[in-house]
Amino acid sequence: MEKNRKKGISTRAIHAGERPDPETGASSPNLVMSSTFAVKAGAGFSVDGMDEDSPYFYTRWRNPTVKQLEEKLCSLEGADSCVVFASGMAAITSLFLYHLSSGDHLVISDVAYAAAAEISHDLLPRLGIEVTRVDTSEPEQVREAINSRTKLIYIETPCNPIMRLTDIGAVAEIAREAGVKLAADNTFSTPVGTRPLELGVDYVVHSLTKYICGHGDAIGGALLGPASEIAGLRKSIAIRTGGVISPFNAWLIMRGMATLPIRMAAHQKGALAVARALEAHPKVTAVMYPGLESHPQHKLAVRQMENFSGILTFQVGDGPRTAQVFAEGLEVIHYAVSLGHHRSLIYYLPTDEMLTTSFRLEGAQRESYRAFSGDGIFRLSVGIEDAADLIEDLERALAQV
Ligand SMILES: *Cc1c(COP(=O)(O)O)cnc(C)c1O
């Protein structure tokens, strides 16, 4: 009984999916780079014959190192099953291709990761899939958008880049009543902060590139959900369309993931210190961080996030000029895209440009975006350096503007 007690998240981050190698006793996971595996005659040639217990055959189908990462992800998210991909976008695209056919309807957050937003404008409509984009921070808008052809609802919380939150439980209730599948991108919060499956979603999506890898040296993605659906998705989409991860990247991500809980604690601590320093700075006009009392959805953040993560945005009087100064003058923080690395990263996102390129928003949706982003935001992914050094770096650069 005691032996079967679910271990704590830090223990599972280290041990889940791993065990000493039965042949050599090697304590750390082996890296199996082999693209093919010696099999018995008559093993078959089509993925149709594969099931979860089939022996390894070809690495696009399944690979032991990738499988270890999938097991670790399942343990942390509390999922039955997981399939890992070459990138977050490969995971998202595969989810869409699995659930949506010509004539079907998708309801998606009107602000989501740029490439997810962009395929909802171009690729999906071209395949005959109807898309409705709504402000999912207002769950009633999701309810109103659902029709008889709706097959999937897609949310992201906090959403990239504006740090607006969606009440996962409220949207899950609406999805359940309508009999529609719900997917949540949990990249920003990570399973340390939020476990959307426990709140009623059907699928969790991750860009493993970000916090889960944590070190900015491997791109990957994952989709987690019910075993039967993930098995179907693996077979019909992942293996056939081939957006699979390199075992080497899976191994790097697994190595990074072992320290996810302590890194997230450090990210949160640093982000809160930097957010408070920025809030007090005379040149900073607004700061958005779910862990600050001033975030318009702070109460929801407290309810839904056990860790507020390390990403914040802030606004200044002259964004474009400040971006120039940051790109040239910051010493510790890199002026670069991406997030969730141990290293701090900052990037400027001008509102008018985002509204016309990635998001294409009008009317009330435009206003909701602007309420969180003003004329433009600096998205700062606070790394796990000493917060005092990050604050000093920002203050020294801001003094030059
Ligand atoms: C980066 C990111 C993605 C895309 O992941 P890639 O690994 O770059 O393909 C998806 N969602 C969110 C929230 C992201 O930040």
Coordinates of C-alpha atoms and ligand atoms in Angstrom, one line a residue:
M1 CA 0.0 0.0 0.0
E2 CA 2.6 2.5 1.2
K3 CA 4.8 1.5 -1.8
N4 CA 2.0 2.5 -4.2
R5 CA 1.4 5.9 -2.7
K6 CA 1.8 8.5 -5.4
K7 CA 5.2 10.1 -4.9
G8 CA 5.6 13.9 -4.7
I9 CA 6.1 15.9 -7.9
S10 CA 9.9 16.5 -7.4
T11 CA 10.5 12.7 -7.0
R12 CA 8.4 11.9 -10.0
A13 CA 10.1 14.6 -12.1
I14 CA 13.4 12.7 -11.5
H15 CA 12.3 9.1 -11.4
A16 CA 9.2 8.7 -13.5
G17 CA 9.9 6.9 -16.8
E18 CA 13.4 6.0 -15.7
R19 CA 14.9 2.9 -14.1
P20 CA 18.4 1.4 -14.0
D21 CA 19.2 -0.4 -17.2
P22 CA 18.4 -4.1 -16.6
E23 CA 21.5 -5.3 -18.4
T24 CA 24.2 -2.9 -17.1
G25 CA 22.7 -1.3 -14.1
A26 CA 23.3 2.2 -15.6
S27 CA 21.5 4.6 -13.3
S28 CA 21.0 7.4 -15.8
P29 CA 18.7 6.8 -18.9
N30 CA 20.4 5.4 -22.0
L31 CA 20.2 7.4 -25.2
V32 CA 19.0 5.0 -27.9
M33 CA 19.7 6.7 -31.2
S34 CA 19.0 3.7 -33.4
S35 CA 16.6 4.4 -36.2
T36 CA 15.7 0.7 -36.7
F37 CA 15.4 -2.4 -34.4
A38 CA 16.1 -6.0 -35.2
V39 CA 12.8 -7.9 -35.3
K40 CA 11.4 -11.3 -35.9
A41 CA 10.5 -12.5 -39.4
G42 CA 6.8 -11.7 -40.1
A43 CA 6.8 -8.6 -37.9
G44 CA 4.6 -6.8 -40.5
F45 CA 5.3 -3.5 -42.3
S46 CA 2.3 -1.3 -41.7
V47 CA 1.6 0.7 -38.5
D48 CA -1.9 -0.7 -38.6
G49 CA -0.5 -3.8 -36.9
M50 CA 1.2 -1.9 -34.1
D51 CA -0.2 -1.7 -30.6
E52 CA 1.2 -0.4 -27.3
D53 CA 2.9 -3.7 -26.6
S54 CA 4.5 -4.2 -30.0
P55 CA 8.3 -4.5 -29.9
Y56 CA 10.3 -1.5 -31.1
F57 CA 10.5 -1.5 -34.9
Y58 CA 11.4 1.9 -36.4
T59 CA 12.1 5.1 -34.5
R60 CA 9.4 7.1 -36.3
W61 CA 7.0 4.7 -34.8
R62 CA 8.4 4.5 -31.3
N63 CA 11.7 4.8 -29.5
P64 CA 12.8 3.7 -26.0
T65 CA 14.3 7.1 -25.1
V66 CA 11.3 9.0 -26.4
K67 CA 9.0 6.6 -24.5
Q68 CA 10.8 7.4 -21.2
L69 CA 10.1 11.1 -21.8
E70 CA 6.4 10.3 -22.6
E71 CA 6.1 8.4 -19.3
K72 CA 7.7 11.3 -17.3
L73 CA 5.3 13.8 -18.9
C74 CA 2.3 11.5 -18.1
S75 CA 3.3 11.3 -14.5
L76 CA 3.6 15.1 -14.0
E77 CA 0.4 16.0 -15.9
G78 CA -1.6 13.1 -14.5
A79 CA -2.3 11.8 -18.0
D80 CA -3.1 8.3 -19.2
S81 CA -1.0 8.7 -22.3
C82 CA 1.3 11.0 -24.2
V83 CA 2.9 11.4 -27.6
V84 CA 6.0 13.5 -28.1
F85 CA 6.7 15.5 -31.2
A86 CA 9.5 17.4 -32.9
S87 CA 8.1 20.7 -31.7
G88 CA 5.1 22.3 -30.0
M89 CA 3.7 23.2 -33.3
A90 CA 3.9 19.6 -34.6
A91 CA 1.9 18.6 -31.6
I92 CA -0.8 21.3 -32.1
T93 CA -1.0 20.6 -35.9
S94 CA -1.4 16.9 -35.2
L95 CA -4.2 17.5 -32.7
F96 CA -6.0 19.6 -35.3
L97 CA -5.6 17.1 -38.1
Y98 CA -6.7 14.2 -35.8
H99 CA -9.9 15.9 -34.6
L100 CA -10.9 18.2 -37.5
S101 CA -12.1 17.2 -41.0
S102 CA -13.5 19.3 -43.8
G103 CA -16.9 20.7 -42.6
D104 CA -16.0 20.6 -38.9
H105 CA -15.7 23.6 -36.7
L106 CA -13.0 24.7 -34.2
V107 CA -13.4 27.3 -31.5
I108 CA -10.0 28.7 -30.6
S109 CA -8.7 31.5 -28.3
D110 CA -8.4 34.7 -30.3
V111 CA -4.9 35.1 -28.7
A112 CA -2.8 32.0 -28.8
Y113 CA 0.8 31.2 -29.7
A114 CA 1.5 33.1 -33.0
A115 CA 1.9 30.0 -35.2
A116 CA -1.3 28.4 -33.7
A117 CA -3.2 31.6 -34.5
E118 CA -1.7 31.8 -37.9
I119 CA -2.7 28.2 -39.0
S120 CA -6.2 29.0 -37.8
H121 CA -6.3 31.9 -40.3
D122 CA -4.7 30.1 -43.3
L123 CA -4.1 26.3 -43.2
L124 CA -7.3 25.2 -41.4
P125 CA -9.8 27.2 -43.5
R126 CA -8.0 26.0 -46.6
L127 CA -8.7 22.4 -45.5
G128 CA -12.4 23.3 -45.2
I129 CA -12.4 23.6 -41.4
E130 CA -14.4 26.5 -40.1
V131 CA -12.7 28.5 -37.3
T132 CA -14.3 30.9 -34.7
R133 CA -11.9 32.9 -32.6
V134 CA -13.2 34.1 -29.3
D135 CA -11.9 35.8 -26.2
T136 CA -11.8 32.7 -24.0
S137 CA -11.2 34.8 -20.9
E138 CA -15.0 35.2 -21.2
P139 CA -16.2 31.6 -21.0
E140 CA -19.7 32.6 -22.2
Q141 CA -18.2 33.6 -25.6
V142 CA -17.0 30.0 -25.9
R143 CA -20.6 28.7 -25.2
E144 CA -22.1 31.1 -27.8
A145 CA -19.5 30.1 -30.5
I146 CA -20.3 26.3 -30.3
N147 CA -22.5 24.9 -33.1
S148 CA -23.6 21.4 -34.2
R149 CA -20.3 21.0 -36.2
T150 CA -17.9 22.0 -33.4
K151 CA -15.5 19.2 -32.7
L152 CA -12.8 21.0 -30.7
I153 CA -12.2 23.9 -28.4
Y154 CA -8.6 25.2 -28.0
I155 CA -7.4 27.4 -25.2
E156 CA -4.1 28.7 -23.9
T157 CA -3.6 30.0 -20.4
P158 CA -1.8 32.3 -19.5
C159 CA -1.8 33.1 -23.2
N160 CA 1.2 34.1 -25.2
P161 CA 2.1 36.9 -25.3
I162 CA -0.3 39.1 -23.2
M163 CA -0.7 37.0 -20.0
R164 CA -4.4 36.9 -20.2
L165 CA -5.9 33.9 -18.3
T166 CA -8.8 31.5 -19.2
D167 CA -10.8 29.8 -16.5
I168 CA -10.1 26.2 -17.4
G169 CA -12.8 24.7 -15.2
A170 CA -15.5 27.0 -16.5
V171 CA -14.6 26.3 -20.2
A172 CA -14.4 22.5 -19.4
E173 CA -17.9 22.6 -18.0
I174 CA -19.2 24.3 -21.2
A175 CA -17.3 21.8 -23.4
R176 CA -18.7 18.8 -21.4
E177 CA -22.3 20.1 -21.7
A178 CA -21.8 20.5 -25.4
G179 CA -20.1 17.1 -25.9
V180 CA -17.1 18.9 -27.5
K181 CA -13.4 18.0 -26.8
L182 CA -11.3 20.6 -25.1
A183 CA -7.5 21.1 -25.4
A184 CA -5.4 23.5 -23.3
D185 CA -1.9 24.7 -24.1
N186 CA -0.1 24.5 -20.7
T187 CA 3.3 25.7 -21.8
F188 CA 3.3 28.9 -19.7
S189 CA 2.1 27.4 -16.5
T190 CA 3.7 23.9 -16.7
P191 CA 2.3 20.9 -14.7
V192 CA 4.0 22.5 -11.6
G193 CA 1.6 25.4 -11.8
T194 CA -1.6 23.9 -13.4
R195 CA -2.8 20.4 -14.3
P196 CA -5.6 21.1 -16.8
L197 CA -6.6 17.4 -17.0
E198 CA -7.6 17.6 -13.3
L199 CA -9.8 20.6 -14.2
G200 CA -11.7 18.7 -16.9
V201 CA -9.8 19.2 -20.2
D202 CA -9.4 16.3 -22.6
Y203 CA -6.0 17.2 -24.0
V204 CA -2.9 19.1 -22.7
V205 CA -0.5 20.6 -25.3
H206 CA 3.1 21.5 -24.5
S207 CA 6.0 23.2 -26.2
L208 CA 8.7 21.2 -24.5
T209 CA 11.1 23.7 -25.9
K210 CA 10.2 26.1 -23.1
Y211 CA 10.1 25.3 -19.3
I212 CA 10.1 21.5 -19.6
C213 CA 13.4 21.4 -21.3
G214 CA 14.4 24.6 -19.5
H215 CA 17.8 25.1 -20.9
G216 CA 17.2 26.5 -24.4
D217 CA 19.0 23.7 -26.2
A218 CA 16.2 21.4 -27.7
I219 CA 12.9 21.9 -29.5
G220 CA 10.1 19.5 -28.8
G221 CA 6.4 19.2 -28.2
A222 CA 3.9 16.9 -26.5
L223 CA 0.2 16.0 -26.5
L224 CA -1.3 14.3 -23.5
G225 CA -4.8 12.8 -23.0
P226 CA -6.9 9.6 -22.9
A227 CA -5.0 6.4 -23.9
S228 CA -7.4 5.4 -26.7
E229 CA -7.3 8.8 -28.4
I230 CA -3.6 9.2 -28.0
A231 CA -3.1 5.7 -29.5
G232 CA -5.2 6.6 -32.5
L233 CA -3.5 10.0 -32.9
R234 CA 0.0 8.4 -32.7
K235 CA -0.9 5.9 -35.3
S236 CA -3.0 7.9 -37.8
I237 CA -1.2 11.2 -37.5
A238 CA 2.1 11.3 -35.6
I239 CA 3.7 8.2 -37.2
R240 CA 2.3 8.7 -40.7
T241 CA 2.9 12.5 -41.0
G242 CA 6.3 12.1 -39.2
G243 CA 6.8 15.1 -37.0
V244 CA 8.6 13.0 -34.5
I245 CA 11.4 14.1 -32.1
S246 CA 15.0 13.1 -32.3
P247 CA 15.9 10.7 -29.5
F248 CA 18.8 13.0 -28.6
N249 CA 16.4 16.0 -28.1
A250 CA 14.1 13.8 -26.1
W251 CA 17.0 12.8 -23.9
L252 CA 18.0 16.4 -23.4
I253 CA 14.4 17.4 -22.5
M254 CA 14.1 14.5 -20.1
R255 CA 17.4 15.6 -18.4
G256 CA 16.1 19.2 -18.1
M257 CA 12.7 18.1 -16.9
A258 CA 14.1 16.3 -13.9
T259 CA 14.7 19.8 -12.3
L260 CA 11.4 21.3 -13.4
P261 CA 9.9 21.7 -9.9
I262 CA 12.9 23.5 -8.4
R263 CA 13.4 25.6 -11.5
M264 CA 9.7 26.7 -11.5
A265 CA 10.0 27.7 -7.8
A266 CA 13.1 29.8 -8.7
H267 CA 11.4 31.3 -11.8
Q268 CA 8.4 32.3 -9.7
K269 CA 10.6 33.9 -7.0
G270 CA 12.7 35.8 -9.5
A271 CA 9.7 36.9 -11.6
L272 CA 7.9 38.3 -8.6
A273 CA 11.0 40.3 -7.5
V274 CA 11.5 41.7 -11.0
A275 CA 7.8 42.4 -11.4
R276 CA 7.7 44.4 -8.2
A277 CA 10.9 46.3 -9.1
L278 CA 9.4 47.2 -12.5
E279 CA 6.0 48.2 -11.0
A280 CA 7.9 50.7 -8.9
H281 CA 10.0 52.0 -11.8
P282 CA 9.1 55.6 -13.0
K283 CA 9.5 54.7 -16.7
V284 CA 7.4 51.6 -16.5
T285 CA 3.7 52.3 -17.2
A286 CA 2.2 48.8 -16.6
V287 CA 3.3 45.3 -15.5
M288 CA 1.3 42.1 -16.2
Y289 CA 2.2 39.1 -14.0
P290 CA -0.4 36.7 -12.7
G291 CA 1.3 36.7 -9.3
L292 CA 0.9 40.4 -8.8
E293 CA -2.3 41.7 -7.0
S294 CA -2.6 44.2 -9.8
H295 CA -3.1 41.6 -12.6
P296 CA -6.8 41.9 -13.5
Q297 CA -7.3 38.2 -13.1
H298 CA -5.2 37.7 -10.0
K299 CA -8.0 35.9 -8.2
L300 CA -8.3 33.4 -11.0
A301 CA -4.6 33.0 -11.0
V302 CA -4.5 32.1 -7.3
R303 CA -7.3 29.6 -7.9
Q304 CA -5.9 28.0 -11.0
M305 CA -2.1 28.3 -10.6
E306 CA 0.0 26.7 -7.9
N307 CA 3.0 28.5 -9.3
F308 CA 2.8 31.8 -11.3
S309 CA 5.7 30.9 -13.5
G310 CA 8.4 33.2 -14.7
I311 CA 6.9 35.2 -17.6
L312 CA 5.8 38.8 -17.2
T313 CA 5.1 41.7 -19.6
F314 CA 5.6 45.4 -19.1
Q315 CA 5.0 48.6 -20.9
V316 CA 7.0 51.8 -21.2
G317 CA 6.5 55.2 -22.8
D318 CA 8.6 54.6 -25.9
G319 CA 8.6 50.9 -26.7
P320 CA 10.5 50.9 -30.0
R321 CA 13.3 53.1 -28.6
T322 CA 13.5 51.1 -25.4
A323 CA 13.7 47.9 -27.5
Q324 CA 16.7 49.3 -29.3
V325 CA 18.4 50.2 -26.0
F326 CA 17.7 46.7 -24.5
A327 CA 18.9 44.9 -27.6
E328 CA 22.2 46.8 -27.5
G329 CA 22.6 47.5 -23.8
L330 CA 21.4 44.6 -21.7
E331 CA 24.3 42.6 -20.3
V332 CA 22.7 39.6 -18.6
I333 CA 19.3 39.4 -20.3
H334 CA 19.3 38.3 -23.9
Y335 CA 17.2 40.2 -26.4
A336 CA 15.7 37.1 -28.1
V337 CA 12.4 35.2 -28.6
S338 CA 11.5 32.0 -26.7
L339 CA 10.9 31.6 -23.0
G340 CA 11.2 29.3 -20.1
H341 CA 14.9 28.9 -20.3
H342 CA 17.2 29.1 -17.3
R343 CA 18.6 32.2 -19.0
S344 CA 16.5 35.4 -19.0
L345 CA 15.1 36.5 -22.4
I346 CA 13.3 39.7 -23.4
Y347 CA 11.5 40.7 -26.6
Y348 CA 9.3 43.6 -27.7
L349 CA 5.9 42.9 -29.3
P350 CA 4.3 46.1 -30.8
T351 CA 0.5 45.9 -30.5
D352 CA -0.5 47.2 -33.9
E353 CA 1.8 44.8 -35.6
M354 CA 0.6 41.8 -33.6
L355 CA -3.0 42.8 -34.2
T356 CA -2.6 42.9 -38.0
T357 CA -0.2 39.9 -38.4
S358 CA -0.6 37.0 -36.0
F359 CA -4.0 37.9 -34.5
R360 CA -6.0 40.0 -37.0
L361 CA -8.4 41.2 -34.3
E362 CA -11.2 43.8 -34.6
G363 CA -13.7 45.5 -32.3
A364 CA -14.1 44.1 -28.8
Q365 CA -11.4 41.5 -29.3
R366 CA -8.9 44.2 -30.3
E367 CA -9.9 46.2 -27.2
S368 CA -9.4 43.2 -24.9
Y369 CA -5.9 42.6 -26.4
R370 CA -5.1 46.3 -26.0
A371 CA -6.3 46.3 -22.3
F372 CA -3.4 43.8 -21.6
S373 CA -0.8 45.2 -24.0
G374 CA -1.2 49.0 -24.5
D375 CA 0.9 50.1 -27.5
G376 CA 3.3 47.3 -27.1
I377 CA 4.8 44.9 -24.5
F378 CA 8.1 43.6 -23.5
R379 CA 7.7 39.9 -22.8
L380 CA 10.3 39.1 -20.2
S381 CA 11.0 35.4 -19.4
V382 CA 12.7 35.7 -16.1
G383 CA 15.4 33.1 -15.8
I384 CA 16.9 31.6 -12.7
E385 CA 19.9 34.0 -12.4
D386 CA 20.1 36.2 -9.3
A387 CA 17.0 38.5 -9.4
A388 CA 19.2 41.5 -8.2
D389 CA 21.4 41.2 -11.3
L390 CA 18.3 41.1 -13.6
I391 CA 16.8 44.2 -11.9
E392 CA 20.2 46.0 -12.1
D393 CA 20.5 45.1 -15.8
L394 CA 17.0 46.4 -16.6
E395 CA 17.4 49.6 -14.5
R396 CA 20.8 50.4 -16.0
A397 CA 19.3 50.0 -19.6
L398 CA 16.1 51.9 -18.7
A399 CA 18.3 54.9 -17.5
Q400 CA 19.7 55.2 -21.0
V401 CA 16.2 55.6 -22.6
Ligands
LIG1 C1 6.6 28.2 -28.2 C2 5.2 27.9 -28.0 C3 4.5 27.0 -28.8 C4 5.2 26.4 -30.0 O1 6.2 25.5 -29.6 P1 7.5 25.2 -30.6 O2 8.2 24.2 -29.8 O3 8.2 26.4 -30.8 O4 6.9 24.6 -31.9 C5 3.2 26.7 -28.5 N1 2.6 27.3 -27.5 C6 3.2 28.2 -26.7 C7 2.4 28.8 -25.6 C8 4.5 28.5 -26.9 O5 5.1 29.4 -26.1

